[in-house]
Amino acid sequence: MLKRWPGFVLIIALLVMWEIASKTGIVDSVSMPPVSQVFTTWGGIIANGELLNYLLPSLGRIFSGFLLAALVAVPLGLLMGTTPFIYRLLEPITELIRPIPASAYIPVAILFLGIENEMKVFVIFLSSLFPILLNTYSGVRGVDPILIDTGRTFGVSKIKSLFKIILPAALPSILTGMRVSVGIALVVAVVAEMITGNSGIGYFILDMQRIFRVAEMFAGIFTLGIIGYLINFGFLKVEQYFLRWRGNTGGV
């Protein structure tokens, strides 16, 4: 963390510039209130529990959809990487669906699942699926064949080879895919909540904008930034733990 002090200094400098610009009238203080007011409001809605009431449903949806995606994508990626028939079977539909923006799934999901929690979890699941799937497949295909051949020489079965050789070797790529996916899950959850929602941090931000509680709106946006940073930080720590055999992974 200490190595990142220049980045934190830059953030503080930008916030100071925001404060000065708002208080001196360079920008409209109604549409962009002083950052000190935003922080005061932020502390207030945290203290009274208002922000938490909106944040918790979002976090539940994000991690539900993400975990479902990981549980499906990792086994499928392993199968696609090790079984040519499975790859040929799934590759066309994967490449057909993967480029579609996640927001385009929302109208279809509404038709089948309505506008409640199930729809949002499904959209998060679908948007999180492909980065994990493709990174898992790439990780498996990138395993050194010499490692697999060496295992066979020592009588390691295909199943044991999958779990003892291929999966550990592909783990860096799998974890990278998961880190990308959880960021996408956060974005998609906010979009879904803004389009069809009466709960969640996305709904909170849009609702505050509609009723012109601008400080609260910015507080919600700041909250998203903090949540995204903490999620990424947590994943870097997870990578460090599981990949500690590689030495310094260049993370946190």
Tab-separated table of C-alpha atoms in Angstrom:
chain	number	residue	atom	x	y	z
A	1	MET	CA	0.000	0.000	0.000
A	2	LEU	CA	2.814	2.436	0.844
A	3	LYS	CA	4.199	2.028	-2.676
A	4	ARG	CA	0.975	3.547	-4.009
A	5	TRP	CA	1.257	6.849	-2.160
A	6	PRO	CA	1.732	8.901	-5.367
A	7	GLY	CA	-1.655	7.655	-6.607
A	8	PHE	CA	-3.353	8.579	-3.349
A	9	VAL	CA	-1.692	12.015	-3.413
A	10	LEU	CA	-3.107	12.544	-6.917
A	11	ILE	CA	-6.607	11.618	-5.714
A	12	ILE	CA	-6.338	14.087	-2.819
A	13	ALA	CA	-5.102	16.806	-5.196
A	14	LEU	CA	-8.055	16.249	-7.533
A	15	LEU	CA	-10.493	16.410	-4.607
A	16	VAL	CA	-8.910	19.689	-3.441
A	17	MET	CA	-9.264	21.090	-6.969
A	18	TRP	CA	-12.920	20.011	-6.952
A	19	GLU	CA	-13.469	21.783	-3.611
A	20	ILE	CA	-11.860	24.989	-4.841
A	21	ALA	CA	-13.677	24.948	-8.187
A	22	SER	CA	-17.051	24.486	-6.487
A	23	LYS	CA	-16.557	27.099	-3.759
A	24	THR	CA	-15.148	29.744	-6.123
A	25	GLY	CA	-17.946	29.289	-8.649
A	26	ILE	CA	-15.797	27.877	-11.456
A	27	VAL	CA	-18.331	25.034	-11.600
A	28	ASP	CA	-21.995	25.138	-10.612
A	29	SER	CA	-22.096	24.229	-6.923
A	30	VAL	CA	-25.716	23.088	-7.267
A	31	SER	CA	-24.843	20.390	-9.803
A	32	MET	CA	-21.421	19.744	-8.297
A	33	PRO	CA	-21.427	20.581	-4.576
A	34	PRO	CA	-18.161	21.023	-2.660
A	35	VAL	CA	-16.470	17.724	-1.939
A	36	SER	CA	-16.529	18.573	1.762
A	37	GLN	CA	-20.337	18.633	1.586
A	38	VAL	CA	-20.332	15.304	-0.244
A	39	PHE	CA	-18.144	13.718	2.435
A	40	THR	CA	-20.325	15.142	5.229
A	41	THR	CA	-23.444	13.789	3.527
A	42	TRP	CA	-21.685	10.482	2.874
A	43	GLY	CA	-20.883	10.099	6.564
A	44	GLY	CA	-24.477	10.908	7.461
A	45	ILE	CA	-26.097	8.296	5.198
A	46	ILE	CA	-23.574	5.710	6.390
A	47	ALA	CA	-24.309	6.516	10.031
A	48	ASN	CA	-28.099	6.374	9.659
A	49	GLY	CA	-27.941	3.104	7.690
A	50	GLU	CA	-29.563	4.496	4.539
A	51	LEU	CA	-26.599	3.706	2.293
A	52	LEU	CA	-26.115	0.234	3.740
A	53	ASN	CA	-29.762	-0.632	3.068
A	54	TYR	CA	-29.160	0.002	-0.629
A	55	LEU	CA	-25.653	-1.435	-0.797
A	56	LEU	CA	-26.302	-4.873	0.709
A	57	PRO	CA	-28.787	-6.038	-1.971
A	58	SER	CA	-26.283	-5.054	-4.668
A	59	LEU	CA	-23.443	-6.969	-3.030
A	60	GLY	CA	-25.688	-10.024	-2.653
A	61	ARG	CA	-26.580	-9.941	-6.351
A	62	ILE	CA	-22.992	-9.372	-7.447
A	63	PHE	CA	-21.513	-12.248	-5.511
A	64	SER	CA	-24.424	-14.614	-6.257
A	65	GLY	CA	-24.124	-14.041	-9.998
A	66	PHE	CA	-20.334	-14.120	-9.906
A	67	LEU	CA	-20.134	-17.343	-7.888
A	68	LEU	CA	-22.624	-19.058	-10.180
A	69	ALA	CA	-20.563	-17.946	-13.174
A	70	ALA	CA	-17.355	-19.271	-11.624
A	71	LEU	CA	-18.971	-22.615	-10.750
A	72	VAL	CA	-20.098	-23.047	-14.362
A	73	ALA	CA	-17.227	-21.422	-16.268
A	74	VAL	CA	-14.240	-23.109	-14.620
A	75	PRO	CA	-15.397	-26.713	-15.249
A	76	LEU	CA	-16.517	-25.808	-18.780
A	77	GLY	CA	-13.200	-24.114	-19.494
A	78	LEU	CA	-11.309	-27.160	-18.234
A	79	LEU	CA	-13.426	-29.430	-20.453
A	80	MET	CA	-12.981	-27.193	-23.491
A	81	GLY	CA	-9.249	-27.054	-22.929
A	82	THR	CA	-8.781	-30.796	-22.498
A	83	THR	CA	-11.479	-32.301	-24.743
A	84	PRO	CA	-11.436	-31.293	-28.432
A	85	PHE	CA	-15.037	-32.448	-28.981
A	86	ILE	CA	-16.343	-30.222	-26.164
A	87	TYR	CA	-14.374	-27.293	-27.583
A	88	ARG	CA	-15.811	-27.807	-31.078
A	89	LEU	CA	-19.292	-28.149	-29.592
A	90	LEU	CA	-19.210	-24.994	-27.443
A	91	GLU	CA	-16.851	-22.656	-29.305
A	92	PRO	CA	-19.376	-21.415	-31.926
A	93	ILE	CA	-22.111	-20.516	-29.427
A	94	THR	CA	-19.539	-19.002	-27.059
A	95	GLU	CA	-18.159	-16.712	-29.754
A	96	LEU	CA	-21.695	-15.851	-30.877
A	97	ILE	CA	-22.948	-14.794	-27.453
A	98	ARG	CA	-19.752	-13.398	-25.933
A	99	PRO	CA	-19.549	-10.116	-27.938
A	100	ILE	CA	-23.111	-9.095	-27.054
A	101	PRO	CA	-23.048	-6.261	-24.463
A	102	ALA	CA	-24.370	-7.319	-21.089
A	103	SER	CA	-26.995	-4.550	-21.115
A	104	ALA	CA	-28.547	-6.120	-24.236
A	105	TYR	CA	-29.493	-9.189	-22.198
A	106	ILE	CA	-31.623	-7.158	-19.810
A	107	PRO	CA	-34.784	-6.767	-21.987
A	108	VAL	CA	-34.788	-10.499	-22.762
A	109	ALA	CA	-34.192	-11.390	-19.113
A	110	ILE	CA	-37.090	-9.141	-18.081
A	111	LEU	CA	-39.439	-11.037	-20.399
A	112	PHE	CA	-38.599	-14.376	-18.809
A	113	LEU	CA	-37.698	-13.460	-15.228
A	114	GLY	CA	-39.479	-10.180	-14.542
A	115	ILE	CA	-37.779	-7.240	-12.868
A	116	GLU	CA	-36.988	-8.742	-9.495
A	117	ASN	CA	-33.784	-10.151	-8.047
A	118	GLU	CA	-33.647	-13.272	-10.251
A	119	MET	CA	-33.321	-11.181	-13.422
A	120	LYS	CA	-30.448	-9.135	-12.057
A	121	VAL	CA	-28.566	-12.201	-10.791
A	122	PHE	CA	-29.021	-13.906	-14.171
A	123	VAL	CA	-27.660	-10.911	-16.110
A	124	ILE	CA	-24.695	-10.658	-13.747
A	125	PHE	CA	-24.094	-14.392	-14.132
A	126	LEU	CA	-24.174	-14.231	-17.926
A	127	SER	CA	-21.874	-11.213	-18.173
A	128	SER	CA	-19.387	-12.724	-15.694
A	129	LEU	CA	-19.340	-16.134	-17.364
A	130	PHE	CA	-17.275	-15.527	-20.471
A	131	PRO	CA	-14.141	-13.851	-19.050
A	132	ILE	CA	-13.735	-16.752	-16.607
A	133	LEU	CA	-14.522	-19.343	-19.296
A	134	LEU	CA	-12.090	-17.949	-21.862
A	135	ASN	CA	-9.298	-17.363	-19.346
A	136	THR	CA	-9.729	-20.888	-18.004
A	137	TYR	CA	-9.592	-22.325	-21.514
A	138	SER	CA	-6.531	-20.218	-22.394
A	139	GLY	CA	-4.826	-21.225	-19.167
A	140	VAL	CA	-5.400	-24.917	-19.853
A	141	ARG	CA	-4.195	-24.639	-23.444
A	142	GLY	CA	-1.126	-22.792	-22.235
A	143	VAL	CA	0.021	-25.595	-19.916
A	144	ASP	CA	3.417	-26.913	-20.964
A	145	PRO	CA	2.840	-30.312	-22.638
A	146	ILE	CA	6.086	-31.532	-21.080
A	147	LEU	CA	4.447	-31.320	-17.647
A	148	ILE	CA	1.551	-33.497	-18.787
A	149	ASP	CA	3.858	-35.985	-20.545
A	150	THR	CA	6.021	-36.202	-17.437
A	151	GLY	CA	2.940	-37.003	-15.373
A	152	ARG	CA	1.949	-39.753	-17.767
A	153	THR	CA	5.477	-41.165	-17.565
A	154	PHE	CA	5.007	-41.522	-13.820
A	155	GLY	CA	1.623	-43.195	-14.291
A	156	VAL	CA	-0.581	-40.229	-13.387
A	157	SER	CA	-4.133	-40.844	-14.643
A	158	LYS	CA	-6.033	-38.276	-16.720
A	159	ILE	CA	-8.234	-37.301	-13.781
A	160	LYS	CA	-5.270	-36.858	-11.437
A	161	SER	CA	-3.395	-34.994	-14.161
A	162	LEU	CA	-6.321	-32.598	-14.465
A	163	PHE	CA	-6.308	-31.725	-10.766
A	164	LYS	CA	-2.608	-32.143	-9.959
A	165	ILE	CA	-0.979	-30.674	-13.079
A	166	ILE	CA	-3.354	-28.843	-15.425
A	167	LEU	CA	-5.499	-26.967	-12.887
A	168	PRO	CA	-2.563	-25.627	-10.810
A	169	ALA	CA	-0.715	-24.570	-13.966
A	170	ALA	CA	-3.815	-22.814	-15.331
A	171	LEU	CA	-4.698	-21.175	-11.993
A	172	PRO	CA	-3.021	-17.796	-12.698
A	173	SER	CA	-5.115	-17.367	-15.836
A	174	ILE	CA	-8.290	-18.549	-14.066
A	175	LEU	CA	-7.828	-16.054	-11.233
A	176	THR	CA	-7.203	-13.256	-13.715
A	177	GLY	CA	-10.478	-14.122	-15.437
A	178	MET	CA	-12.271	-14.064	-12.093
A	179	ARG	CA	-10.809	-10.665	-11.214
A	180	VAL	CA	-11.984	-9.247	-14.541
A	181	SER	CA	-15.414	-10.838	-14.129
A	182	VAL	CA	-16.114	-9.492	-10.677
A	183	GLY	CA	-15.461	-5.963	-11.970
A	184	ILE	CA	-17.888	-6.571	-14.828
A	185	ALA	CA	-20.411	-7.955	-12.333
A	186	LEU	CA	-20.289	-4.693	-10.375
A	187	VAL	CA	-20.914	-2.615	-13.518
A	188	VAL	CA	-23.762	-4.820	-14.759
A	189	ALA	CA	-25.439	-4.880	-11.343
A	190	VAL	CA	-25.522	-1.074	-11.262
A	191	VAL	CA	-26.885	-0.845	-14.825
A	192	ALA	CA	-29.597	-3.437	-14.112
A	193	GLU	CA	-30.614	-1.649	-10.914
A	194	MET	CA	-30.822	1.676	-12.731
A	195	ILE	CA	-32.987	0.228	-15.505
A	196	THR	CA	-35.324	-1.911	-13.411
A	197	GLY	CA	-34.953	-1.535	-9.710
A	198	ASN	CA	-36.327	-0.315	-6.439
A	199	SER	CA	-33.287	-1.378	-4.412
A	200	GLY	CA	-29.534	-1.503	-4.775
A	201	ILE	CA	-26.802	1.102	-5.058
A	202	GLY	CA	-27.530	1.698	-8.758
A	203	TYR	CA	-31.147	2.543	-7.976
A	204	PHE	CA	-29.987	4.751	-5.087
A	205	ILE	CA	-27.685	6.817	-7.335
A	206	LEU	CA	-30.345	7.304	-10.012
A	207	ASP	CA	-33.058	8.087	-7.466
A	208	MET	CA	-30.886	10.700	-5.761
A	209	GLN	CA	-30.278	12.334	-9.143
A	210	ARG	CA	-34.020	12.380	-9.902
A	211	ILE	CA	-34.926	14.125	-6.658
A	212	PHE	CA	-31.828	16.345	-6.922
A	213	ARG	CA	-30.077	15.172	-3.798
A	214	VAL	CA	-26.792	15.656	-5.603
A	215	ALA	CA	-24.477	15.195	-2.615
A	216	GLU	CA	-26.077	11.821	-1.902
A	217	MET	CA	-25.715	10.897	-5.579
A	218	PHE	CA	-21.975	11.598	-5.498
A	219	ALA	CA	-21.703	9.722	-2.198
A	220	GLY	CA	-23.205	6.676	-3.918
A	221	ILE	CA	-20.746	7.014	-6.796
A	222	PHE	CA	-17.845	7.280	-4.353
A	223	THR	CA	-19.133	4.170	-2.610
A	224	LEU	CA	-18.987	2.268	-5.901
A	225	GLY	CA	-15.399	3.390	-6.366
A	226	ILE	CA	-14.425	2.208	-2.891
A	227	ILE	CA	-16.234	-1.131	-3.336
A	228	GLY	CA	-14.549	-1.715	-6.697
A	229	TYR	CA	-11.135	-0.892	-5.252
A	230	LEU	CA	-11.632	-3.196	-2.261
A	231	ILE	CA	-12.829	-6.057	-4.461
A	232	ASN	CA	-9.796	-5.723	-6.709
A	233	PHE	CA	-7.500	-5.451	-3.677
A	234	GLY	CA	-9.057	-8.579	-2.200
A	235	PHE	CA	-8.561	-10.525	-5.407
A	236	LEU	CA	-4.928	-9.474	-5.590
A	237	LYS	CA	-4.494	-10.831	-2.065
A	238	VAL	CA	-6.219	-14.079	-3.060
A	239	GLU	CA	-3.890	-14.372	-6.060
A	240	GLN	CA	-0.881	-13.785	-3.827
A	241	TYR	CA	-2.034	-16.524	-1.481
A	242	PHE	CA	-2.820	-19.186	-4.083
A	243	LEU	CA	0.153	-18.316	-6.270
A	244	ARG	CA	2.669	-17.875	-3.467
A	245	TRP	CA	4.714	-20.685	-5.004
A	246	ARG	CA	5.556	-18.235	-7.815
A	247	GLY	CA	7.198	-15.798	-5.423
A	248	ASN	CA	6.331	-12.114	-5.938
A	249	THR	CA	3.327	-11.964	-8.270
A	250	GLY	CA	3.622	-8.217	-8.672
A	251	GLY	CA	0.299	-7.583	-6.971
A	252	VAL	CA	-0.393	-5.619	-3.823
